[in-house]
Coordinates of C-alpha atoms in Angstrom, one line a residue:
M1 CA -0.1 -0.1 0.0
N2 CA 1.6 3.4 -1.0
L3 CA 1.1 6.1 1.0
R4 CA 1.1 9.8 -0.7
I5 CA 3.0 12.0 1.9
T6 CA 2.4 15.8 1.6
V7 CA 3.1 19.0 3.6
W8 CA -0.2 18.6 5.7
D9 CA 1.3 15.5 7.1
L10 CA 4.4 17.3 8.4
D11 CA 4.7 20.1 11.1
S12 CA 7.1 23.3 10.5
G13 CA 9.3 22.1 13.0
T14 CA 9.9 18.7 11.7
L15 CA 10.5 20.3 8.3
A16 CA 13.2 22.6 9.6
T17 CA 15.1 19.8 11.3
Q18 CA 14.8 17.4 8.5
L19 CA 15.8 20.0 5.9
T20 CA 19.0 20.9 8.2
M21 CA 20.0 17.4 8.1
I22 CA 19.9 17.0 4.5
D23 CA 21.5 20.5 3.7
R24 CA 23.9 19.5 6.3
D25 CA 24.9 16.4 4.7
L26 CA 25.5 18.1 1.4
F27 CA 27.4 21.2 2.6
V28 CA 30.1 19.1 4.4
R29 CA 30.7 17.1 1.1
I30 CA 32.0 20.1 -0.7
P31 CA 36.0 19.6 -1.0
T32 CA 38.0 22.8 -0.9
T33 CA 39.4 21.8 -4.2
E34 CA 36.2 22.9 -5.8
I35 CA 37.0 26.3 -4.9
D36 CA 39.7 26.2 -7.2
V37 CA 37.8 25.0 -9.8
L38 CA 35.3 27.8 -9.8
V39 CA 38.0 30.4 -9.7
H40 CA 39.6 29.1 -12.7
Q41 CA 36.8 27.5 -14.9
K42 CA 34.1 29.9 -13.8
S43 CA 31.7 26.9 -13.8
S44 CA 30.2 24.6 -11.4
R45 CA 30.6 21.9 -14.2
N46 CA 33.4 20.2 -12.4
A47 CA 32.0 20.8 -9.1
P48 CA 29.6 18.1 -8.5
N49 CA 29.2 18.3 -4.7
L50 CA 28.5 22.1 -4.8
G51 CA 26.2 21.4 -7.8
A52 CA 24.1 18.8 -5.7
W53 CA 23.8 21.3 -3.0
I54 CA 22.4 24.0 -5.4
A55 CA 20.1 21.4 -7.0
F56 CA 18.5 20.2 -3.8
S57 CA 17.9 24.1 -3.2
H58 CA 16.1 24.4 -6.5
R59 CA 14.1 21.1 -5.5
I60 CA 13.0 22.6 -2.3
A61 CA 11.9 25.9 -3.8
C62 CA 10.0 24.2 -6.9
L63 CA 8.3 21.6 -3.9
T64 CA 7.1 24.6 -1.9
V65 CA 5.6 26.4 -4.9
S66 CA 3.8 23.1 -6.1
E67 CA 2.6 22.0 -2.8
I68 CA 1.1 25.6 -2.2
L69 CA -0.5 25.8 -5.8
A70 CA -1.7 22.2 -5.3
I71 CA -4.8 23.7 -2.8
R72 CA -7.6 25.2 -4.5
K73 CA -9.1 27.1 -1.6
L74 CA -8.0 30.3 -0.3
D75 CA -8.1 29.8 3.5
M76 CA -6.5 26.3 3.2
R77 CA -3.7 27.5 0.9
T78 CA -2.8 30.6 3.1
R79 CA -2.4 28.1 5.9
I80 CA 0.2 26.1 3.8
M81 CA 2.0 29.3 3.3
A82 CA 1.9 30.1 6.8
R83 CA 3.4 26.6 7.7
F84 CA 6.2 27.0 5.2
I85 CA 7.0 30.6 6.6
N86 CA 7.0 29.2 10.0
A87 CA 9.5 26.4 8.8
A88 CA 11.9 29.0 7.2
E89 CA 11.7 31.1 10.4
K90 CA 12.6 27.8 12.4
C91 CA 15.4 27.3 10.1
F92 CA 16.8 30.6 10.5
A93 CA 16.5 30.4 14.4
L94 CA 18.5 27.2 14.0
G95 CA 21.6 29.0 12.2
N96 CA 20.5 27.1 8.7
F97 CA 20.4 30.0 6.5
Q98 CA 20.8 27.4 3.3
S99 CA 17.3 25.6 4.0
C100 CA 15.6 29.2 5.1
R101 CA 16.6 30.7 1.8
S102 CA 15.5 27.8 -0.1
I103 CA 11.6 28.1 1.3
L104 CA 11.9 31.7 0.7
A105 CA 12.8 31.4 -2.9
G106 CA 9.6 29.2 -3.4
L107 CA 7.4 31.9 -1.6
Q108 CA 9.1 34.6 -3.6
A109 CA 8.6 32.8 -7.1
P110 CA 6.5 34.5 -9.6
P111 CA 3.7 31.9 -9.5
I112 CA 3.3 32.8 -5.7
H113 CA 4.2 36.1 -5.7
R114 CA 1.7 37.1 -8.2
L115 CA -1.2 35.5 -5.7
R116 CA -2.6 38.7 -4.3
K117 CA -5.6 37.6 -2.9
S118 CA -3.5 34.8 -1.0
W119 CA -1.3 37.4 0.3
S120 CA -3.8 39.6 1.4
Y121 CA -5.6 36.9 3.2
L122 CA -2.4 35.8 4.9
R123 CA -1.8 39.5 6.1
T124 CA -5.4 39.6 7.7
H125 CA -5.5 36.3 9.2
H126 CA -2.0 35.4 9.8
A127 CA -0.7 38.7 10.7
S128 CA 2.4 37.2 12.6
R129 CA 3.6 34.9 9.7
Y130 CA 3.2 37.9 7.0
E131 CA 5.5 40.0 9.2
S132 CA 8.1 37.0 9.7
M133 CA 8.0 37.0 5.9
E134 CA 8.7 40.7 5.5
K135 CA 11.6 40.3 7.8
L136 CA 13.2 37.3 6.3
S137 CA 13.0 38.9 3.0
K138 CA 14.7 42.1 4.4
V139 CA 17.3 40.0 5.7
Y140 CA 18.1 38.1 2.6
K141 CA 17.8 40.9 0.2
S142 CA 21.5 40.4 -0.5
P143 CA 24.5 38.8 1.6
R144 CA 26.3 42.3 1.1
C145 CA 23.4 44.4 3.2
S146 CA 24.1 45.2 6.8
R147 CA 20.9 43.0 8.1
Y148 CA 22.3 40.0 6.5
Q149 CA 25.8 40.7 8.0
R150 CA 24.6 41.2 11.5
A151 CA 22.4 38.1 11.4
W152 CA 25.1 36.2 10.1
A153 CA 27.4 37.4 12.8
A154 CA 25.0 36.6 15.3
A155 CA 24.7 32.8 14.1
E156 CA 28.4 32.4 14.3
R157 CA 28.7 33.5 17.6
R158 CA 26.2 30.9 18.7
P159 CA 26.9 27.7 16.5
P160 CA 26.0 25.6 14.8
C161 CA 25.1 27.6 11.7
M162 CA 25.3 27.0 8.0
P163 CA 25.7 29.6 5.2
Y164 CA 23.3 29.8 2.2
V165 CA 24.7 28.9 -1.2
G166 CA 24.6 32.7 -2.5
H167 CA 26.8 33.6 0.7
F168 CA 29.3 30.9 -0.5
L169 CA 29.2 32.0 -4.4
L170 CA 29.5 35.8 -3.2
K171 CA 32.9 34.9 -1.9
V172 CA 34.1 33.3 -5.0
L173 CA 32.8 35.7 -7.3
E174 CA 34.9 38.5 -5.2
L175 CA 38.0 36.6 -6.2
N176 CA 37.0 37.1 -10.0
D177 CA 36.4 40.6 -9.5
S178 CA 39.4 41.3 -7.7
R179 CA 41.2 39.3 -10.5
G180 CA 39.9 41.4 -13.1
I181 CA 40.9 44.6 -11.4
Q182 CA 44.5 43.4 -11.0
A183 CA 44.7 42.8 -14.7
N184 CA 43.2 46.2 -15.4
F185 CA 45.5 47.7 -13.4
A186 CA 48.5 45.5 -14.8
S187 CA 47.6 46.6 -18.3
S188 CA 47.3 50.4 -17.5
A189 CA 50.9 50.1 -15.8
R190 CA 52.2 48.5 -18.8
K191 CA 50.5 51.2 -21.1
Q192 CA 52.2 53.9 -18.8
S193 CA 55.8 52.4 -19.0
T194 CA 55.5 52.1 -22.8
V195 CA 54.6 55.6 -23.0
R196 CA 57.7 56.8 -21.0
I197 CA 59.9 54.5 -23.0
A198 CA 58.8 56.2 -26.2
C199 CA 59.4 59.5 -24.6
A200 CA 62.7 58.7 -24.7
S201 CA 63.8 59.5 -28.2
P202 CA 67.4 59.1 -29.8
L203 CA 67.7 62.7 -30.0
S204 CA 67.5 62.7 -26.4
V205 CA 70.2 60.0 -26.1
N206 CA 72.6 61.9 -28.3
N207 CA 72.1 65.0 -26.3
N208 CA 73.2 63.3 -23.1
V209 CA 76.3 61.8 -24.9
R210 CA 77.3 65.1 -26.0
S211 CA 76.8 66.8 -22.6
R212 CA 78.7 63.9 -21.0
D213 CA 81.5 64.7 -23.4
E214 CA 81.3 68.4 -22.8
E215 CA 81.9 68.1 -19.1
N216 CA 85.2 66.2 -19.5
P217 CA 87.3 68.6 -21.7
T218 CA 90.3 68.0 -19.7
V219 CA 90.7 64.4 -20.2
P220 CA 94.1 64.3 -22.5
K221 CA 95.8 66.9 -19.8
R222 CA 95.3 64.5 -17.2
C223 CA 96.9 61.5 -18.8
L224 CA 100.3 62.6 -18.1
A225 CA 99.9 62.8 -14.2
R226 CA 97.7 59.7 -13.9
R227 CA 100.6 57.9 -15.5
F228 CA 103.2 59.5 -12.9
L229 CA 100.7 58.8 -9.9
T230 CA 100.4 55.3 -10.9
T231 CA 104.2 54.6 -11.2
T232 CA 104.8 55.9 -7.8
L233 CA 102.0 53.6 -6.3
T234 CA 103.4 50.5 -7.7
R235 CA 106.7 51.3 -6.2
I236 CA 105.3 51.9 -2.8
R237 CA 103.2 48.5 -3.1
F238 CA 106.4 46.9 -4.0
T239 CA 108.3 48.0 -0.9
T240 CA 105.6 47.3 1.4
R241 CA 105.0 43.8 0.2
K242 CA 109.0 43.2 0.6
N243 CA 108.8 44.3 4.1
N244 CA 105.8 42.1 4.7
V245 CA 107.5 39.0 3.3
N246 CA 110.5 39.6 5.9
E247 CA 108.1 39.9 8.8
T248 CA 106.1 36.7 7.8
E249 CA 109.4 34.8 7.7
N250 CA 109.9 35.6 11.4
N251 CA 106.6 35.0 12.5
A252 CA 105.7 31.7 10.2
W253 CA 103.3 30.3 13.4
T254 CA 101.4 33.4 13.5
L255 CA 100.8 33.3 9.5
G256 CA 99.5 29.8 9.9
Q257 CA 97.0 30.6 12.6
R258 CA 95.8 33.8 10.9
Y259 CA 95.2 31.6 7.8
L260 CA 93.4 29.0 9.7
A261 CA 91.4 31.8 11.3
R262 CA 90.8 33.7 8.1
K263 CA 89.7 30.4 6.7
F264 CA 87.4 29.4 9.2
F265 CA 85.8 33.1 9.2
R266 CA 85.2 32.9 5.6
R267 CA 83.2 29.4 5.6
W268 CA 81.2 30.8 8.7
H269 CA 80.6 34.2 6.6
I270 CA 79.5 32.0 3.6
I271 CA 77.1 30.0 5.7
R272 CA 75.6 33.1 7.1
L273 CA 75.3 35.0 3.9
A274 CA 73.5 31.8 2.3
S275 CA 71.2 31.7 5.3
K276 CA 70.3 35.2 4.9
A277 CA 70.0 34.8 1.2
R278 CA 67.5 31.9 1.7
V279 CA 65.5 33.8 4.1
A280 CA 65.3 37.0 1.7
N281 CA 64.2 34.7 -0.9
E282 CA 61.3 33.1 1.1
K283 CA 60.4 36.6 2.0
R284 CA 60.4 37.7 -1.5
S285 CA 58.4 34.7 -2.4
A286 CA 55.9 35.2 0.1
K287 CA 55.5 39.0 -0.9
N288 CA 55.2 37.9 -4.6
M289 CA 52.6 35.3 -4.0
D290 CA 49.8 35.4 -6.1
S291 CA 46.8 37.3 -4.3
K292 CA 44.2 35.5 -6.0
T293 CA 45.8 32.2 -4.7
Q294 CA 46.0 33.6 -1.4
R295 CA 42.5 34.6 -1.2
V296 CA 41.4 31.0 -2.5
L297 CA 43.1 29.9 0.5
D298 CA 41.0 32.3 2.8
V299 CA 37.9 31.0 1.4
A300 CA 39.0 27.3 1.8
A301 CA 39.7 28.1 5.3
W302 CA 36.3 29.9 5.9
L303 CA 34.5 26.9 4.3
T304 CA 36.5 24.3 6.4
D305 CA 35.4 26.2 9.5
R306 CA 31.6 26.4 8.6
Q307 CA 31.6 22.7 7.7
R308 CA 33.1 21.9 11.0
S309 CA 30.7 24.1 12.7
A310 CA 27.6 22.5 10.5
Q311 CA 28.7 18.8 11.6
T312 CA 27.4 19.5 15.0
Y313 CA 23.9 19.5 13.9
N314 CA 22.2 16.3 15.1
F315 CA 18.5 15.6 15.0
T316 CA 16.7 12.4 14.9
L317 CA 15.8 11.1 11.6
H318 CA 12.2 11.4 10.3
S319 CA 11.6 8.6 7.8
F320 CA 8.3 10.2 6.3
A321 CA 9.6 13.9 6.1
H322 CA 12.9 12.3 4.2
E323 CA 11.1 10.6 2.0
F324 CA 8.9 13.8 1.1
L325 CA 11.6 16.0 0.8
L326 CA 13.7 14.0 -1.3
K327 CA 11.2 11.9 -3.4
A328 CA 8.2 14.2 -3.7
R329 CA 7.2 15.1 -7.4
Y330 CA 7.1 18.5 -7.9
R331 CA 6.6 20.7 -10.9
E332 CA 9.0 23.5 -12.6
D333 CA 8.1 27.3 -12.9
R334 CA 6.5 27.2 -16.1
E335 CA 4.0 24.8 -15.3
N336 CA 3.3 26.4 -12.0
F337 CA 2.8 29.6 -13.4
F338 CA 0.1 28.5 -15.8
I339 CA -1.7 26.7 -12.7
S340 CA -1.1 30.3 -10.6
L341 CA -2.8 31.8 -13.4
K342 CA -5.8 29.6 -13.3
L343 CA -6.1 30.0 -9.5
E344 CA -6.1 33.7 -9.5
P345 CA -6.7 34.9 -13.0
P346 CA -5.3 38.5 -13.8
T347 CA -7.6 41.4 -13.3

């Protein structure tokens, strides 16, 4: 005997907890290597785990729309809408931003958004749920808005918590934006350098050579004095070298000690210079590290921390709710929109 499970068989708390468990399992499977794939390929085709997480979010949004439009009566339809809003609010209270956003995506879809009579009835008879819907819609307007940032900061202070996929993708897209900015800056810098090189014409080079020659008019006059000076210096060096040889013959042991000391000093100096050069190269390589690679590592660290936090979700498995959320049939947006037109024809 096959029983068809609907949203009427599940309360909002069960929906929230079971959605949290399913989204948790999908979220923790995303490896950090898929971040690098998204940044370089700019596509989720080779990121299957992230694609599965997005696909389940799309399924929940379409399932929400299908369940609401399956009810003909206005009062019963608004009751289902209120139940979904309550489930989204409980997901938000659990720190599960992903499931909350999936339900809101269904409630804000065009087939549901255009039901003016249903929303008017909901505002009149379920005022608290309508206010919750408005509050959540303002929070999820954009991950960059202050409301979302404050809500996410509060959730991080009270783990466990789990971001929604738009928040994660925003961090990845910011990497590509910064990459484009750096490319534009590099191209402009190259253009400026070419302009400076073009300004240095051969005429200016010839002028520099000519001015250098004009600055040294007395070079031939100094040749005789320079020759006399060099001969004098060579004689002085020869006499001092001869005196040093006589001294070293008398102090042979001292010369050997000096030789050993100089030898070990040079070896120690070479080792020290090599270590300094190695440290300098490491610092230089760290400074010259690609900023995109560094930011990818930062996003990977952020993702790992969030996955570690989400793993602490632990709710009892509800078999009926799991079967409904994973196997229930739903309709796509196009079909749902035509059903919405039949329920409330345009005026």
